[in-house]
Amino acid sequence: MIAVLCRHFGLKHIEIAEDIIGDTFLKASEHWAANGVPENPAAWLYTVARNNAKDHLKRVTLFETKIAGNLKPDEAAPEPGFEFAGEHISDSQLAMIFAVCDPGNSTESQICLALQILCGFKVEEIANAFLTNIETIKKRLQRARTSLRNSHFQIKALSGPDISQRLDRVLKTLYLLFNEGYFSKTNDHLIRNELCAEAIRLTLVLTENPLTGTVQTKALLALMCYQSSRLDARTGNSGEIVLFDEQDPTLWDKDLIEKGNYYFVLACQGNQASKYHIEAGIAYWHTNPAAVNKWPHILQLYNQLILIEYSPVTALNRAFAISKVYGHEKAIMETAKLKLTGNDQYHKLLGFLYETTDPGEAIGHYRKAVQLTRAKAAKRVLEKKIEQLENKNGG
């Protein structure tokens, strides 16, 4: 909704657009509480947002201070009539992602702003996505917003070179959006299906455009399809996470796996290989539980991935793959070298690796993971692990 308003009125009025949408949802919370949720909630929101936008433009003070001063003598006031049509929404959202990913801002600031404005991320969620602190993200967002206000930004059709220059940042934004949905670190629900679905929808739109349907885009879509195919199997009846080795393969979505295969084949045409290709390859092997020697293949891919783009998550996943190929003792040594003592996943992995050889050490790491974990659902899973180990070993 913000994207559509900004496309119509200009990105320099982004705060006004956000205020309009905020007021729209406030009215919804009041009206729906008293009268019930309407039959078509989205249409209700779009109608109120459109009317709110028209009301804002009719106010003389707002027109004089925010619009009239910026108009040239031969310019007329913008026509407030517009619709929230499906194609318009999709086009506006993607157009705004590309507009926000302007080279004038740093790559990190561009992605932060896109995640906040277009994807609804909270500052805490963005900080988790970037593995950094909240204050750093606040400063990046402030600088990026100031840059937007000071520039004559417009959401318009971009040239081929502009799209090529910005596409990597757009793909990174959609990648982070999907990751937050696939394993949320800040939400009470560890899996947020709506974020995964939105990331897939936007990436699919990119694949259908000749300028943005690159092999990297198709590899990212393949990765999302593979990962999404296991969403229903990743949670139990109480909302707890079900580990990969304990998942029921019959719950995996075979149609999504086939779509992943389709886009992965398309992504592998040519000589280019990105981090999305490698991660899609890892996800592909995970959708083939009966494959012979799949873990050596997965470990080899992690070895390549860590050279392309190191991250604590990749390093920990690689250590888990080592445990599958060379055993837990070797994996413990590799994990300890990382020294990620402030990372909950680090202690969670060590807890898992120590379970069979040193339950006391495993419990200690699981307790540290509980202290570092923010999501309540994740805490419950770890606490259950601790309880099982204590009962098994007599407290």
Short mmCIF file of C-alpha atoms in Angstrom, two decimals:
data_model
loop_
_atom_site.label_atom_id
_atom_site.label_comp_id
_atom_site.label_asym_id
_atom_site.label_seq_id
_atom_site.Cartn_x
_atom_site.Cartn_y
_atom_site.Cartn_z
CA MET A 1 0.00 0.00 0.00
CA ILE A 2 2.89 2.37 0.79
CA ALA A 3 4.50 1.44 -2.53
CA VAL A 4 1.36 2.36 -4.49
CA LEU A 5 0.99 5.71 -2.70
CA CYS A 6 4.66 6.55 -3.21
CA ARG A 7 4.47 5.65 -6.88
CA HIS A 8 1.56 8.05 -7.24
CA PHE A 9 2.76 10.95 -5.07
CA GLY A 10 6.55 10.49 -5.11
CA LEU A 11 9.06 8.98 -2.71
CA LYS A 12 9.86 12.39 -1.19
CA HIS A 13 6.45 12.18 0.51
CA ILE A 14 7.16 8.74 1.96
CA GLU A 15 6.43 9.81 5.56
CA ILE A 16 3.01 11.08 4.48
CA ALA A 17 2.31 7.73 2.77
CA GLU A 18 3.29 5.87 5.93
CA ASP A 19 1.05 8.12 8.03
CA ILE A 20 -1.88 7.48 5.70
CA ILE A 21 -1.41 3.72 5.90
CA GLY A 22 -0.92 3.86 9.66
CA ASP A 23 -4.19 5.77 10.01
CA THR A 24 -5.89 3.23 7.74
CA PHE A 25 -4.95 0.33 9.99
CA LEU A 26 -5.94 2.31 13.09
CA LYS A 27 -9.41 2.81 11.61
CA ALA A 28 -9.54 -0.90 10.77
CA SER A 29 -8.74 -1.91 14.34
CA GLU A 30 -11.50 0.35 15.67
CA HIS A 31 -14.14 -0.39 13.02
CA TRP A 32 -13.56 -4.15 12.85
CA ALA A 33 -13.62 -4.50 16.64
CA ALA A 34 -17.07 -2.91 16.72
CA ASN A 35 -18.58 -4.26 13.49
CA GLY A 36 -16.62 -7.43 12.74
CA VAL A 37 -14.09 -8.17 10.02
CA PRO A 38 -15.52 -7.32 6.56
CA GLU A 39 -16.01 -10.00 3.93
CA ASN A 40 -13.07 -8.65 1.91
CA PRO A 41 -10.60 -7.09 4.41
CA ALA A 42 -8.03 -6.18 1.75
CA ALA A 43 -10.60 -4.28 -0.35
CA TRP A 44 -11.79 -2.46 2.79
CA LEU A 45 -8.23 -1.37 3.61
CA TYR A 46 -7.52 -0.27 0.04
CA THR A 47 -10.72 1.81 -0.09
CA VAL A 48 -10.01 3.55 3.22
CA ALA A 49 -6.37 4.19 2.24
CA ARG A 50 -7.46 5.71 -1.09
CA ASN A 51 -9.99 7.94 0.65
CA ASN A 52 -7.45 8.97 3.27
CA ALA A 53 -5.01 9.92 0.51
CA LYS A 54 -7.66 12.06 -1.19
CA ASP A 55 -8.51 13.75 2.13
CA HIS A 56 -4.86 14.61 2.71
CA LEU A 57 -4.55 16.20 -0.70
CA LYS A 58 -7.67 18.30 -0.14
CA ARG A 59 -6.27 19.94 2.97
CA VAL A 60 -5.01 23.38 2.03
CA THR A 61 -2.18 23.44 4.56
CA LEU A 62 -0.78 20.09 3.45
CA PHE A 63 -0.98 21.08 -0.20
CA GLU A 64 0.83 24.38 0.35
CA THR A 65 3.59 23.02 2.58
CA LYS A 66 4.26 19.65 0.99
CA ILE A 67 3.30 19.91 -2.66
CA ALA A 68 2.65 23.41 -3.96
CA GLY A 69 6.12 24.67 -3.11
CA ASN A 70 7.68 21.94 -5.22
CA LEU A 71 5.47 22.47 -8.29
CA LYS A 72 6.67 24.37 -11.31
CA PRO A 73 4.41 27.18 -12.63
CA ASP A 74 3.12 25.04 -15.52
CA GLU A 75 2.48 21.98 -13.38
CA ALA A 76 -0.98 21.02 -12.22
CA ALA A 77 -1.80 19.39 -8.92
CA PRO A 78 -1.55 15.59 -9.11
CA GLU A 79 -4.80 13.80 -9.71
CA PRO A 80 -5.60 11.78 -6.58
CA GLY A 81 -7.62 9.16 -8.41
CA PHE A 82 -5.93 5.77 -8.47
CA GLU A 83 -6.77 2.16 -7.75
CA PHE A 84 -5.16 -0.64 -5.79
CA ALA A 85 -5.42 -3.07 -8.70
CA GLY A 86 -3.48 -6.33 -8.43
CA GLU A 87 -1.08 -5.54 -11.26
CA HIS A 88 -0.59 -1.98 -9.98
CA ILE A 89 0.29 -3.26 -6.50
CA SER A 90 2.78 -5.81 -7.83
CA ASP A 91 4.40 -3.34 -10.22
CA SER A 92 4.56 -0.61 -7.57
CA GLN A 93 6.12 -2.87 -4.96
CA LEU A 94 8.87 -4.12 -7.24
CA ALA A 95 9.41 -0.66 -8.70
CA MET A 96 9.85 0.71 -5.21
CA ILE A 97 12.35 -2.00 -4.27
CA PHE A 98 14.45 -1.00 -7.28
CA ALA A 99 14.01 2.70 -6.46
CA VAL A 100 15.10 2.24 -2.84
CA CYS A 101 18.12 0.21 -3.99
CA ASP A 102 19.74 3.34 -5.40
CA PRO A 103 23.55 3.46 -5.58
CA GLY A 104 23.44 6.79 -3.71
CA ASN A 105 22.93 4.83 -0.48
CA SER A 106 25.13 2.05 0.84
CA THR A 107 24.07 -1.49 0.01
CA GLU A 108 23.23 -2.18 3.67
CA SER A 109 21.10 0.98 3.94
CA GLN A 110 19.21 0.14 0.76
CA ILE A 111 18.31 -3.33 1.93
CA CYS A 112 17.37 -2.12 5.42
CA LEU A 113 15.02 0.48 3.99
CA ALA A 114 13.40 -1.97 1.58
CA LEU A 115 12.86 -4.52 4.36
CA GLN A 116 11.25 -1.90 6.59
CA ILE A 117 9.07 -0.06 4.05
CA LEU A 118 8.06 -2.85 1.71
CA CYS A 119 8.26 -5.95 3.84
CA GLY A 120 7.06 -4.58 7.18
CA PHE A 121 10.16 -5.64 9.12
CA LYS A 122 10.69 -4.19 12.58
CA VAL A 123 14.08 -2.71 13.42
CA GLU A 124 14.84 -5.74 15.61
CA GLU A 125 14.05 -8.12 12.74
CA ILE A 126 16.33 -6.22 10.38
CA ALA A 127 19.12 -6.29 13.00
CA ASN A 128 18.76 -10.07 13.24
CA ALA A 129 18.77 -10.45 9.47
CA PHE A 130 22.08 -8.53 9.30
CA LEU A 131 23.47 -10.12 12.49
CA THR A 132 24.12 -6.67 13.96
CA ASN A 133 22.76 -4.44 16.75
CA ILE A 134 19.60 -2.36 16.74
CA GLU A 135 21.33 1.02 17.03
CA THR A 136 23.38 0.39 13.90
CA ILE A 137 20.21 -0.39 11.95
CA LYS A 138 18.46 2.73 13.26
CA LYS A 139 21.33 4.89 12.01
CA ARG A 140 21.32 3.20 8.59
CA LEU A 141 17.57 3.75 8.24
CA GLN A 142 17.83 7.40 9.28
CA ARG A 143 20.60 8.08 6.75
CA ALA A 144 18.71 6.29 3.97
CA ARG A 145 15.47 8.17 4.65
CA THR A 146 17.30 11.50 4.74
CA SER A 147 18.87 10.68 1.40
CA LEU A 148 15.44 9.91 -0.08
CA ARG A 149 13.99 13.19 1.18
CA ASN A 150 16.88 15.24 -0.13
CA SER A 151 16.92 13.66 -3.58
CA HIS A 152 14.36 14.02 -6.35
CA PHE A 153 13.55 10.34 -6.28
CA GLN A 154 10.78 9.04 -8.49
CA ILE A 155 9.39 5.57 -8.87
CA LYS A 156 9.63 5.18 -12.61
CA ALA A 157 10.64 2.71 -15.26
CA LEU A 158 14.36 1.98 -14.99
CA SER A 159 16.71 1.44 -17.88
CA GLY A 160 18.46 -1.88 -18.48
CA PRO A 161 21.78 -0.68 -17.00
CA ASP A 162 19.99 0.68 -13.90
CA ILE A 163 18.22 -2.63 -13.33
CA SER A 164 21.46 -4.60 -13.77
CA GLN A 165 23.21 -2.31 -11.30
CA ARG A 166 20.55 -2.76 -8.63
CA LEU A 167 19.41 -6.35 -9.16
CA ASP A 168 21.93 -7.91 -6.74
CA ARG A 169 20.63 -5.73 -3.91
CA VAL A 170 17.02 -6.52 -4.77
CA LEU A 171 17.76 -10.26 -4.70
CA LYS A 172 19.52 -9.88 -1.33
CA THR A 173 16.44 -8.10 0.05
CA LEU A 174 14.12 -10.89 -1.08
CA TYR A 175 16.57 -13.49 0.24
CA LEU A 176 16.53 -11.89 3.71
CA LEU A 177 12.74 -11.58 3.60
CA PHE A 178 12.43 -15.30 2.92
CA ASN A 179 14.95 -16.20 5.63
CA GLU A 180 13.01 -14.29 8.29
CA GLY A 181 9.90 -16.23 7.28
CA TYR A 182 11.70 -19.58 7.16
CA PHE A 183 13.24 -19.23 10.63
CA SER A 184 12.12 -16.15 12.55
CA LYS A 185 14.40 -15.09 15.39
CA THR A 186 12.11 -12.38 16.74
CA ASN A 187 8.58 -13.73 16.40
CA ASP A 188 6.67 -16.09 18.70
CA HIS A 189 6.15 -18.28 15.64
CA LEU A 190 9.41 -19.72 14.35
CA ILE A 191 7.96 -20.04 10.83
CA ARG A 192 6.13 -17.13 9.16
CA ASN A 193 4.53 -18.55 6.05
CA GLU A 194 3.26 -15.15 4.86
CA LEU A 195 6.82 -13.79 4.55
CA CYS A 196 7.98 -16.85 2.62
CA ALA A 197 5.00 -16.60 0.28
CA GLU A 198 5.59 -12.88 -0.32
CA ALA A 199 9.28 -13.43 -1.09
CA ILE A 200 8.40 -16.18 -3.57
CA ARG A 201 5.71 -14.03 -5.22
CA LEU A 202 8.06 -11.10 -5.78
CA THR A 203 10.91 -13.32 -6.97
CA LEU A 204 8.56 -15.04 -9.42
CA VAL A 205 7.60 -11.65 -10.86
CA LEU A 206 11.32 -10.95 -11.40
CA THR A 207 11.82 -14.24 -13.27
CA GLU A 208 9.04 -13.33 -15.71
CA ASN A 209 10.73 -10.08 -16.77
CA PRO A 210 13.46 -10.44 -19.43
CA LEU A 211 15.60 -7.77 -17.71
CA THR A 212 15.44 -9.35 -14.24
CA GLY A 213 14.94 -13.05 -15.06
CA THR A 214 18.65 -13.84 -14.72
CA VAL A 215 20.12 -17.19 -13.72
CA GLN A 216 20.76 -15.77 -10.24
CA THR A 217 17.08 -14.84 -9.90
CA LYS A 218 16.02 -18.33 -11.02
CA ALA A 219 18.50 -19.94 -8.62
CA LEU A 220 17.04 -17.89 -5.76
CA LEU A 221 13.51 -18.92 -6.71
CA ALA A 222 14.60 -22.58 -6.86
CA LEU A 223 16.08 -22.24 -3.36
CA MET A 224 12.85 -20.74 -2.03
CA CYS A 225 10.76 -23.51 -3.61
CA TYR A 226 12.94 -26.26 -2.15
CA GLN A 227 12.89 -24.73 1.32
CA SER A 228 9.16 -23.97 1.24
CA SER A 229 8.39 -27.55 0.25
CA ARG A 230 9.23 -28.64 3.81
CA LEU A 231 7.42 -25.90 5.74
CA ASP A 232 4.47 -28.09 6.79
CA ALA A 233 6.84 -30.78 8.10
CA ARG A 234 9.01 -28.36 10.10
CA THR A 235 6.49 -27.82 12.91
CA GLY A 236 4.65 -30.23 15.17
CA ASN A 237 1.11 -30.07 16.53
CA SER A 238 2.13 -27.61 19.27
CA GLY A 239 4.08 -25.35 16.93
CA GLU A 240 7.45 -26.76 17.93
CA ILE A 241 10.24 -27.09 15.38
CA VAL A 242 10.75 -30.60 13.98
CA LEU A 243 14.39 -31.21 13.07
CA PHE A 244 15.19 -32.36 9.54
CA ASP A 245 16.10 -35.93 10.53
CA GLU A 246 12.76 -36.25 12.37
CA GLN A 247 10.53 -34.82 9.63
CA ASP A 248 7.87 -36.87 7.85
CA PRO A 249 8.79 -36.75 4.12
CA THR A 250 5.18 -37.51 3.19
CA LEU A 251 4.33 -33.98 4.38
CA TRP A 252 6.74 -32.40 1.91
CA ASP A 253 5.10 -30.54 -0.96
CA LYS A 254 6.09 -32.48 -4.09
CA ASP A 255 4.73 -29.76 -6.42
CA LEU A 256 7.06 -27.18 -4.88
CA ILE A 257 9.99 -29.58 -5.17
CA GLU A 258 9.19 -30.03 -8.88
CA LYS A 259 9.00 -26.25 -9.30
CA GLY A 260 12.36 -26.01 -7.57
CA ASN A 261 13.81 -28.55 -9.98
CA TYR A 262 12.36 -26.63 -12.93
CA TYR A 263 13.88 -23.30 -11.94
CA PHE A 264 17.17 -24.91 -10.84
CA VAL A 265 17.61 -26.42 -14.31
CA LEU A 266 16.95 -23.02 -15.86
CA ALA A 267 19.41 -21.41 -13.42
CA CYS A 268 22.17 -23.82 -14.43
CA GLN A 269 22.13 -22.81 -18.09
CA GLY A 270 25.37 -20.97 -18.65
CA ASN A 271 28.64 -20.64 -16.74
CA GLN A 272 27.57 -18.32 -13.92
CA ALA A 273 27.37 -19.64 -10.37
CA SER A 274 26.23 -17.47 -7.45
CA LYS A 275 25.70 -18.13 -3.76
CA TYR A 276 22.04 -18.76 -4.64
CA HIS A 277 23.10 -21.61 -6.95
CA ILE A 278 25.13 -23.23 -4.19
CA GLU A 279 22.41 -22.83 -1.56
CA ALA A 280 19.82 -24.16 -4.01
CA GLY A 281 22.12 -27.16 -4.57
CA ILE A 282 22.26 -27.79 -0.81
CA ALA A 283 18.47 -27.49 -0.56
CA TYR A 284 18.09 -29.86 -3.52
CA TRP A 285 20.02 -32.61 -1.70
CA HIS A 286 17.84 -32.08 1.37
CA THR A 287 14.74 -32.85 -0.71
CA ASN A 288 16.28 -36.24 -1.59
CA PRO A 289 16.49 -38.05 1.78
CA ALA A 290 17.21 -41.44 0.20
CA ALA A 291 20.07 -40.17 -2.00
CA VAL A 292 23.32 -42.11 -1.59
CA ASN A 293 26.29 -40.11 -0.28
CA LYS A 294 24.31 -36.88 -0.19
CA TRP A 295 26.15 -35.47 2.85
CA PRO A 296 29.60 -35.44 1.18
CA HIS A 297 27.95 -33.48 -1.67
CA ILE A 298 26.37 -31.08 0.84
CA LEU A 299 29.66 -30.59 2.68
CA GLN A 300 31.46 -29.86 -0.60
CA LEU A 301 28.85 -27.21 -1.42
CA TYR A 302 29.24 -25.62 2.01
CA ASN A 303 33.01 -25.52 1.44
CA GLN A 304 32.36 -23.54 -1.75
CA LEU A 305 29.73 -21.30 -0.14
CA ILE A 306 31.95 -20.28 2.76
CA LEU A 307 34.61 -19.11 0.28
CA ILE A 308 32.10 -17.00 -1.66
CA GLU A 309 30.45 -15.36 1.34
CA TYR A 310 31.43 -16.21 4.90
CA SER A 311 28.76 -15.94 7.59
CA PRO A 312 28.35 -17.52 11.05
CA VAL A 313 25.25 -19.36 9.82
CA THR A 314 27.14 -20.91 6.90
CA ALA A 315 30.03 -21.89 9.17
CA LEU A 316 27.68 -23.60 11.65
CA ASN A 317 25.78 -25.39 8.89
CA ARG A 318 29.10 -26.59 7.48
CA ALA A 319 30.06 -27.93 10.93
CA PHE A 320 26.78 -29.88 11.05
CA ALA A 321 27.54 -31.35 7.62
CA ILE A 322 30.98 -32.36 8.94
CA SER A 323 29.25 -34.29 11.74
CA LYS A 324 27.29 -36.23 9.13
CA VAL A 325 30.41 -37.08 7.11
CA TYR A 326 33.17 -37.45 9.71
CA GLY A 327 31.32 -37.84 13.02
CA HIS A 328 30.51 -35.67 16.04
CA GLU A 329 34.02 -35.51 17.50
CA LYS A 330 35.44 -33.91 14.36
CA ALA A 331 32.46 -31.56 14.16
CA ILE A 332 32.93 -30.46 17.79
CA MET A 333 36.53 -29.50 17.02
CA GLU A 334 35.49 -27.52 13.94
CA THR A 335 32.63 -25.80 15.78
CA ALA A 336 34.81 -24.83 18.76
CA LYS A 337 37.24 -23.07 16.37
CA LEU A 338 34.46 -20.65 15.40
CA LYS A 339 34.25 -19.20 18.95
CA LEU A 340 30.74 -17.85 18.34
CA THR A 341 29.99 -17.83 22.07
CA GLY A 342 27.38 -15.08 21.76
CA ASN A 343 25.41 -16.98 19.11
CA ASP A 344 22.49 -19.17 20.21
CA GLN A 345 22.88 -21.44 17.16
CA TYR A 346 26.52 -22.09 18.13
CA HIS A 347 25.49 -23.44 21.54
CA LYS A 348 22.51 -25.26 20.06
CA LEU A 349 24.79 -27.12 17.64
CA LEU A 350 27.32 -28.00 20.34
CA GLY A 351 24.48 -29.23 22.53
CA PHE A 352 23.36 -31.55 19.75
CA LEU A 353 26.91 -32.78 19.08
CA TYR A 354 27.59 -33.55 22.76
CA GLU A 355 24.27 -35.33 23.42
CA THR A 356 25.57 -38.89 22.98
CA THR A 357 29.10 -38.46 24.35
CA ASP A 358 28.76 -35.90 27.19
CA PRO A 359 25.14 -35.15 28.21
CA GLY A 360 26.27 -32.75 30.94
CA GLU A 361 28.18 -30.64 28.43
CA ALA A 362 25.19 -30.79 26.08
CA ILE A 363 22.85 -29.51 28.80
CA GLY A 364 25.25 -26.64 29.54
CA HIS A 365 25.27 -25.52 25.92
CA TYR A 366 21.51 -25.86 25.60
CA ARG A 367 21.06 -23.64 28.67
CA LYS A 368 23.33 -21.00 27.16
CA ALA A 369 21.30 -21.22 23.95
CA VAL A 370 18.10 -20.60 25.94
CA GLN A 371 19.62 -17.46 27.44
CA LEU A 372 20.59 -16.12 24.01
CA THR A 373 17.40 -17.08 22.15
CA ARG A 374 14.69 -14.41 21.82
CA ALA A 375 11.89 -16.36 20.16
CA LYS A 376 9.65 -18.02 22.74
CA ALA A 377 8.91 -21.03 20.53
CA ALA A 378 12.64 -21.71 20.12
CA LYS A 379 13.15 -21.46 23.88
CA ARG A 380 10.46 -24.09 24.46
CA VAL A 381 12.18 -26.51 22.08
CA LEU A 382 15.51 -26.09 23.87
CA GLU A 383 13.95 -26.40 27.33
CA LYS A 384 12.30 -29.64 26.24
CA LYS A 385 15.69 -30.94 25.09
CA ILE A 386 17.23 -30.10 28.47
CA GLU A 387 14.39 -31.85 30.31
CA GLN A 388 14.77 -34.99 28.18
CA LEU A 389 18.53 -35.16 28.78
CA GLU A 390 18.14 -34.60 32.53
CA ASN A 391 15.51 -37.33 32.80
CA LYS A 392 17.63 -39.70 30.72
CA ASN A 393 20.70 -39.14 32.88
CA GLY A 394 19.00 -39.07 36.26
CA GLY A 395 18.82 -35.30 36.65
#
